[in-house]
Amino acid sequence: MLWISKAALDSVLGANFARQDLSQTIGLLTTRPRPLSQFAPKVVAKNLIHQWPEQGRNLPFTGVASYAQGALPNTQAKAPVLPQNVTCRSGETAQVTDEEMAVFNGAGSYQLAEGEETRMLQDALDLETELATLDVLDEIELMHISGNSANTQAFAGGQTNGLIQWINAGGVVVTTGGTSSVPVAFGENFLKDAARTSMMAYASQIADTLLVPPELVPDINATVGGGSNRPIVQQVVNGPNGTTGLTGGNQVLYYQTGFSVLTVRVEPALSPAYNSAIAQPAMIGYNQGAVKHAELIKLSAEPLARIDTSVKKMVTCTYAQEHRIPQHAFLVPNVKSAIA
């Protein structure tokens, strides 16, 4: 998102815009992709502790499915389990102060049309609400990646366990040789090892998405090599005589593991330059349908009663991550780019 809508004569708390500001848009200084929460299926969390059922399987060739002549076959006695995750709260308050409202009419020195001041106030509050919503959405994305319900950080609303916690607890963690202090250079074998190990767990779902931090995108693009064994065909569009219009480089949007095709998506939350909760860049593979955004209170904006010298609206969401079939997901930790 490069632009967001802007109040007609807005003044933002702490940095008031002048009345002569006639621009119709504000440029956001940063953009933050949110691939996990954007594509995650939405489900309902019915309590502060969100639970979901999972059914295990009996091991094969153990005699469970064997029975004597004339006898009754064994029952399938493996009981289902109820994995759970705690909900957390993310929210911000948007506000427009009385001083900001006074700017609209120059402390009464400007004559505004009837109802215009009310419209401008609502316009400014809508802008602040939109900015608050973007912050909350960013927080939700980060929580789905690196949330830790046992974390003692200053999160008054608590944390829900995110992908990294779930994978460390029951998924596939690739041994890269890197540490939180000394990362290892990216190697394509990390992805091959992760896919093979996950498949050998014979989980009922396998990864279809690969989350990659910006640092490692060039490395992913380099997994398609040239040469006679892996030729690359360049198509020239509108190039006269095939001599101009050539495009250098390549972009890998999908990665074929041999077991499944991973859709490659850029995830800033896996970069320590953006997310202070991780020490080194990492990659995560998971199945999009198995990781869900479970809402106890849906993301919404609600006006507040006036109790001070401002008009407010709060943006809130109470949610947890539902993570099914842990062994389908994999983590490639502590990896740096091999491209200098």
Short mmCIF file of C-alpha atoms in Angstrom, two decimals:
data_model
loop_
_atom_site.label_atom_id
_atom_site.label_comp_id
_atom_site.label_asym_id
_atom_site.label_seq_id
_atom_site.Cartn_x
_atom_site.Cartn_y
_atom_site.Cartn_z
CA MET A 1 0.00 0.00 0.00
CA LEU A 2 1.66 3.23 -1.16
CA TRP A 3 -1.14 5.65 -0.37
CA ILE A 4 -3.99 5.96 2.08
CA SER A 5 -6.96 8.28 2.01
CA LYS A 6 -6.46 11.63 3.69
CA ALA A 7 -8.65 14.12 5.51
CA ALA A 8 -9.41 17.24 3.48
CA LEU A 9 -7.89 19.67 6.00
CA ASP A 10 -6.38 17.27 8.45
CA SER A 11 -4.18 18.02 11.42
CA VAL A 12 -2.54 15.04 13.05
CA LEU A 13 -1.79 14.87 16.76
CA GLY A 14 1.72 16.17 17.40
CA ALA A 15 2.33 17.24 13.79
CA ASN A 16 -0.42 19.56 12.61
CA PHE A 17 -0.82 20.16 8.92
CA ALA A 18 -1.55 23.74 7.90
CA ARG A 19 -4.86 24.82 6.38
CA GLN A 20 -3.23 25.44 3.04
CA ASP A 21 -2.36 21.74 2.70
CA LEU A 22 -4.48 20.78 -0.30
CA SER A 23 -2.91 17.41 -1.11
CA GLN A 24 -5.47 14.62 -1.36
CA THR A 25 -3.17 11.83 -0.22
CA ILE A 26 -0.51 11.14 2.36
CA GLY A 27 2.50 9.00 1.43
CA LEU A 28 3.18 6.29 3.97
CA LEU A 29 6.86 6.24 4.88
CA THR A 30 6.88 2.45 5.15
CA THR A 31 4.82 -0.36 3.69
CA ARG A 32 4.54 -3.67 5.47
CA PRO A 33 3.33 -6.82 3.71
CA ARG A 34 1.23 -9.11 5.91
CA PRO A 35 1.10 -12.39 3.93
CA LEU A 36 0.25 -14.76 6.79
CA SER A 37 -2.72 -12.93 8.29
CA GLN A 38 -3.90 -11.73 4.89
CA PHE A 39 -4.36 -15.26 3.55
CA ALA A 40 -5.16 -17.09 6.81
CA PRO A 41 -8.68 -18.58 6.99
CA LYS A 42 -10.86 -16.92 9.65
CA VAL A 43 -12.49 -19.08 12.32
CA VAL A 44 -14.26 -18.40 15.62
CA ALA A 45 -12.54 -18.64 18.99
CA LYS A 46 -15.28 -19.37 21.55
CA ASN A 47 -13.27 -18.82 24.72
CA LEU A 48 -10.13 -17.14 26.07
CA ILE A 49 -8.45 -20.50 25.51
CA HIS A 50 -9.03 -21.58 21.91
CA GLN A 51 -9.12 -25.34 21.34
CA TRP A 52 -9.52 -27.59 18.31
CA PRO A 53 -9.65 -31.40 17.92
CA GLU A 54 -6.97 -33.47 16.21
CA GLN A 55 -7.03 -37.22 15.67
CA GLY A 56 -3.86 -39.26 15.81
CA ARG A 57 -3.25 -42.54 13.96
CA ASN A 58 -2.10 -45.95 15.13
CA LEU A 59 1.35 -46.98 13.96
CA PRO A 60 1.31 -49.47 11.08
CA PHE A 61 2.62 -53.05 11.33
CA THR A 62 2.23 -53.19 15.10
CA GLY A 63 -0.46 -55.88 15.19
CA VAL A 64 -3.26 -53.44 15.96
CA ALA A 65 -5.00 -54.29 12.69
CA SER A 66 -4.43 -58.02 13.06
CA TYR A 67 -6.86 -60.44 14.69
CA ALA A 68 -7.16 -64.18 15.29
CA GLN A 69 -9.48 -66.46 13.38
CA GLY A 70 -12.99 -66.24 14.76
CA ALA A 71 -12.03 -63.37 17.11
CA LEU A 72 -13.25 -59.79 17.17
CA PRO A 73 -10.85 -57.30 15.50
CA ASN A 74 -9.28 -54.67 17.76
CA THR A 75 -10.98 -51.32 18.18
CA GLN A 76 -9.35 -48.09 17.07
CA ALA A 77 -8.57 -46.99 20.60
CA LYS A 78 -6.46 -43.90 19.93
CA ALA A 79 -8.24 -40.98 21.58
CA PRO A 80 -8.35 -37.53 19.93
CA VAL A 81 -6.42 -34.65 21.47
CA LEU A 82 -7.34 -31.01 21.98
CA PRO A 83 -4.46 -28.66 21.16
CA GLN A 84 -5.01 -25.15 22.50
CA ASN A 85 -3.75 -21.60 22.23
CA VAL A 86 -4.44 -18.56 24.35
CA THR A 87 -6.08 -15.49 22.88
CA CYS A 88 -4.42 -12.09 22.98
CA ARG A 89 -5.61 -8.52 22.48
CA SER A 90 -4.30 -5.98 19.99
CA GLY A 91 -5.73 -2.49 19.68
CA GLU A 92 -5.14 1.25 19.43
CA THR A 93 -7.18 4.38 20.01
CA ALA A 94 -7.62 7.01 17.32
CA GLN A 95 -8.29 10.54 18.52
CA VAL A 96 -8.81 14.11 17.34
CA THR A 97 -8.26 16.76 20.02
CA ASP A 98 -10.22 19.96 20.60
CA GLU A 99 -7.15 21.93 19.54
CA GLU A 100 -7.10 20.11 16.22
CA MET A 101 -10.76 20.93 15.73
CA ALA A 102 -10.04 24.57 16.51
CA VAL A 103 -7.48 24.60 13.70
CA PHE A 104 -10.26 23.81 11.23
CA ASN A 105 -11.93 27.17 11.80
CA GLY A 106 -8.90 29.21 12.82
CA ALA A 107 -10.16 29.50 16.39
CA GLY A 108 -13.43 30.89 15.07
CA SER A 109 -11.89 33.34 12.61
CA TYR A 110 -13.07 31.30 9.58
CA GLN A 111 -16.72 31.10 8.69
CA LEU A 112 -17.51 27.49 7.78
CA ALA A 113 -20.66 26.34 6.06
CA GLU A 114 -23.28 24.70 8.26
CA GLY A 115 -22.27 21.13 9.06
CA GLU A 116 -18.83 21.54 7.51
CA GLU A 117 -16.95 21.45 10.81
CA THR A 118 -18.69 18.21 11.76
CA ARG A 119 -17.79 16.70 8.41
CA MET A 120 -14.16 17.74 8.74
CA LEU A 121 -14.00 16.32 12.27
CA GLN A 122 -15.31 12.98 11.05
CA ASP A 123 -12.91 13.08 8.12
CA ALA A 124 -9.95 13.59 10.47
CA LEU A 125 -11.16 10.85 12.82
CA ASP A 126 -11.52 8.46 9.88
CA LEU A 127 -7.88 9.15 8.96
CA GLU A 128 -6.67 8.49 12.50
CA THR A 129 -8.77 5.31 12.62
CA GLU A 130 -7.23 4.10 9.38
CA LEU A 131 -3.71 4.65 10.72
CA ALA A 132 -4.58 2.89 13.99
CA THR A 133 -6.01 -0.04 12.04
CA LEU A 134 -2.78 -0.40 10.04
CA ASP A 135 -0.81 -0.56 13.30
CA VAL A 136 -3.13 -3.24 14.69
CA LEU A 137 -2.89 -5.29 11.50
CA ASP A 138 0.92 -5.09 11.66
CA GLU A 139 0.82 -6.28 15.28
CA ILE A 140 -1.44 -9.21 14.36
CA GLU A 141 0.95 -10.31 11.62
CA LEU A 142 3.96 -10.18 13.95
CA MET A 143 2.03 -12.10 16.60
CA HIS A 144 1.19 -14.87 14.14
CA ILE A 145 4.90 -15.25 13.37
CA SER A 146 6.76 -14.81 16.66
CA GLY A 147 4.09 -14.65 19.38
CA ASN A 148 4.93 -16.52 22.59
CA SER A 149 2.24 -17.01 25.24
CA ALA A 150 4.91 -17.54 27.90
CA ASN A 151 6.76 -14.33 27.01
CA THR A 152 7.30 -11.91 29.90
CA GLN A 153 7.65 -8.86 27.66
CA ALA A 154 5.47 -5.85 28.30
CA PHE A 155 2.39 -7.04 26.41
CA ALA A 156 -0.58 -6.04 28.53
CA GLY A 157 -2.88 -7.93 26.17
CA GLY A 158 -0.79 -11.10 26.30
CA GLN A 159 0.54 -13.09 23.38
CA THR A 160 -0.76 -16.02 21.38
CA ASN A 161 1.69 -18.65 20.22
CA GLY A 162 2.78 -17.98 16.64
CA LEU A 163 4.32 -20.14 13.93
CA ILE A 164 7.83 -20.18 15.38
CA GLN A 165 6.58 -21.46 18.75
CA TRP A 166 4.39 -24.14 17.17
CA ILE A 167 7.13 -25.39 14.86
CA ASN A 168 9.71 -25.51 17.65
CA ALA A 169 7.24 -27.51 19.74
CA GLY A 170 6.15 -30.07 17.15
CA GLY A 171 7.15 -29.17 13.62
CA VAL A 172 10.33 -29.56 11.57
CA VAL A 173 13.30 -27.37 12.54
CA VAL A 174 16.12 -27.62 10.01
CA THR A 175 19.63 -27.94 11.47
CA THR A 176 21.35 -25.21 9.46
CA GLY A 177 24.48 -24.88 11.58
CA GLY A 178 23.69 -21.23 12.25
CA THR A 179 23.13 -19.72 15.67
CA SER A 180 21.35 -16.65 16.97
CA SER A 181 24.73 -14.89 17.11
CA VAL A 182 26.42 -16.35 14.01
CA PRO A 183 24.06 -17.11 11.08
CA VAL A 184 24.98 -19.48 8.26
CA ALA A 185 24.85 -18.69 4.55
CA PHE A 186 21.70 -19.73 2.69
CA GLY A 187 21.78 -23.05 0.89
CA GLU A 188 19.04 -24.60 -1.26
CA ASN A 189 19.62 -27.88 0.55
CA PHE A 190 17.93 -26.36 3.62
CA LEU A 191 14.63 -26.29 1.73
CA LYS A 192 15.13 -29.79 0.33
CA ASP A 193 15.95 -31.15 3.79
CA ALA A 194 12.91 -29.45 5.32
CA ALA A 195 10.53 -30.80 2.68
CA ARG A 196 11.91 -34.34 2.94
CA THR A 197 11.80 -34.42 6.74
CA SER A 198 8.26 -33.07 6.80
CA MET A 199 7.10 -35.58 4.18
CA MET A 200 8.67 -38.49 6.08
CA ALA A 201 6.42 -37.59 9.03
CA TYR A 202 3.52 -38.45 6.67
CA ALA A 203 1.42 -35.56 7.93
CA SER A 204 -2.04 -35.34 6.38
CA GLN A 205 -1.14 -31.90 5.01
CA ILE A 206 2.13 -30.59 3.62
CA ALA A 207 3.48 -27.10 3.12
CA ASP A 208 2.22 -24.98 0.23
CA THR A 209 3.63 -21.57 1.26
CA LEU A 210 7.17 -20.35 1.88
CA LEU A 211 7.61 -17.17 3.91
CA VAL A 212 10.92 -15.46 3.14
CA PRO A 213 12.44 -12.30 4.70
CA PRO A 214 13.59 -9.59 2.27
CA GLU A 215 17.25 -10.45 2.95
CA LEU A 216 16.84 -13.92 1.42
CA VAL A 217 14.68 -13.11 -1.61
CA PRO A 218 17.75 -12.82 -3.93
CA ASP A 219 18.89 -16.24 -2.71
CA ILE A 220 15.51 -17.77 -3.52
CA ASN A 221 15.67 -16.19 -6.97
CA ALA A 222 19.10 -17.76 -7.45
CA THR A 223 17.73 -21.28 -6.92
CA VAL A 224 16.89 -21.26 -10.63
CA GLY A 225 20.26 -21.71 -12.28
CA GLY A 226 21.24 -21.45 -15.93
CA GLY A 227 23.08 -23.92 -18.11
CA SER A 228 22.17 -26.81 -20.36
CA ASN A 229 20.66 -28.83 -17.50
CA ARG A 230 18.38 -25.98 -16.32
CA PRO A 231 17.87 -23.65 -19.28
CA ILE A 232 16.14 -20.31 -18.86
CA VAL A 233 14.10 -18.97 -21.77
CA GLN A 234 13.93 -15.17 -22.06
CA GLN A 235 10.97 -13.77 -23.98
CA VAL A 236 11.40 -10.41 -25.68
CA VAL A 237 8.27 -8.27 -25.70
CA ASN A 238 8.07 -5.43 -28.25
CA GLY A 239 11.80 -5.76 -28.94
CA PRO A 240 12.57 -4.90 -32.58
CA ASN A 241 14.47 -7.74 -34.24
CA GLY A 242 14.90 -9.36 -30.84
CA THR A 243 17.71 -6.98 -29.91
CA THR A 244 16.15 -4.75 -27.26
CA GLY A 245 13.65 -5.12 -24.45
CA LEU A 246 15.59 -7.87 -22.71
CA THR A 247 15.09 -8.20 -18.98
CA GLY A 248 17.98 -9.18 -16.73
CA GLY A 249 17.57 -11.27 -13.62
CA ASN A 250 14.75 -13.58 -12.63
CA GLN A 251 12.04 -13.82 -10.00
CA VAL A 252 11.07 -17.11 -8.36
CA LEU A 253 7.41 -17.01 -7.34
CA TYR A 254 7.14 -20.76 -6.65
CA TYR A 255 9.54 -23.38 -5.39
CA GLN A 256 9.07 -27.06 -6.23
CA THR A 257 10.27 -29.29 -3.39
CA GLY A 258 9.43 -32.53 -5.19
CA PHE A 259 6.62 -33.15 -2.68
CA SER A 260 4.67 -29.92 -3.14
CA VAL A 261 4.87 -26.52 -4.76
CA LEU A 262 5.54 -23.64 -2.35
CA THR A 263 4.20 -20.18 -3.10
CA VAL A 264 6.98 -17.72 -2.18
CA ARG A 265 5.82 -14.69 -0.17
CA VAL A 266 7.92 -11.92 1.36
CA GLU A 267 7.50 -11.77 5.16
CA PRO A 268 9.14 -8.78 6.91
CA ALA A 269 8.34 -10.34 10.32
CA LEU A 270 11.07 -12.94 9.67
CA SER A 271 13.70 -10.21 9.40
CA PRO A 272 15.48 -8.92 12.54
CA ALA A 273 15.68 -5.54 10.83
CA TYR A 274 11.88 -5.33 11.26
CA ASN A 275 11.05 -7.75 14.06
CA SER A 276 13.10 -7.35 17.24
CA ALA A 277 11.80 -10.68 18.58
CA ILE A 278 14.11 -12.70 16.30
CA ALA A 279 17.90 -12.51 16.23
CA GLN A 280 18.62 -13.72 12.67
CA PRO A 281 16.66 -14.10 9.42
CA ALA A 282 14.60 -17.27 9.05
CA MET A 283 12.28 -18.98 6.56
CA ILE A 284 9.02 -20.75 7.30
CA GLY A 285 7.12 -23.26 5.20
CA TYR A 286 3.53 -24.08 6.11
CA ASN A 287 0.14 -25.04 4.70
CA GLN A 288 -2.06 -22.00 4.31
CA GLY A 289 -5.24 -23.90 5.17
CA ALA A 290 -3.83 -25.38 8.39
CA VAL A 291 -2.89 -22.06 10.06
CA LYS A 292 -5.95 -19.99 10.94
CA HIS A 293 -6.81 -16.66 12.51
CA ALA A 294 -9.26 -17.47 15.31
CA GLU A 295 -11.20 -14.42 16.51
CA LEU A 296 -12.96 -14.10 19.85
CA ILE A 297 -13.68 -10.42 19.11
CA LYS A 298 -13.50 -9.46 15.46
CA LEU A 299 -11.32 -6.59 14.30
CA SER A 300 -13.54 -3.52 14.58
CA ALA A 301 -13.56 0.23 15.26
CA GLU A 302 -15.89 1.53 17.96
CA PRO A 303 -16.59 5.15 18.99
CA LEU A 304 -15.91 6.04 22.63
CA ALA A 305 -17.82 8.28 24.98
CA ARG A 306 -16.29 11.75 25.35
CA ILE A 307 -14.46 11.90 28.69
CA ASP A 308 -11.70 14.41 27.90
CA THR A 309 -10.82 17.14 25.41
CA SER A 310 -10.82 14.88 22.36
CA VAL A 311 -13.00 12.64 20.24
CA LYS A 312 -11.89 9.00 20.17
CA LYS A 313 -12.49 5.70 18.41
CA MET A 314 -10.84 2.44 19.47
CA VAL A 315 -9.68 -0.28 17.09
CA THR A 316 -9.52 -3.71 18.77
CA CYS A 317 -9.23 -7.41 18.07
CA THR A 318 -9.02 -10.45 20.38
CA TYR A 319 -7.64 -13.50 18.61
CA ALA A 320 -5.48 -16.63 18.67
CA GLN A 321 -3.67 -18.72 16.10
CA GLU A 322 -5.12 -22.11 15.32
CA HIS A 323 -2.29 -24.34 14.16
CA ARG A 324 -3.33 -27.77 12.93
CA ILE A 325 -1.07 -30.74 12.16
CA PRO A 326 2.21 -29.32 13.54
CA GLN A 327 4.48 -31.61 11.52
CA HIS A 328 3.37 -30.10 8.23
CA ALA A 329 5.29 -26.87 8.96
CA PHE A 330 9.03 -26.25 8.94
CA LEU A 331 11.44 -23.57 10.15
CA VAL A 332 14.82 -22.74 8.62
CA PRO A 333 16.45 -20.58 11.33
CA ASN A 334 19.53 -18.37 11.59
CA VAL A 335 20.26 -17.97 7.90
CA LYS A 336 21.94 -15.04 6.16
CA SER A 337 22.16 -14.26 2.48
CA ALA A 338 24.92 -16.03 0.57
CA ILE A 339 24.96 -13.13 -1.89
CA ALA A 340 27.52 -10.50 -0.94
#
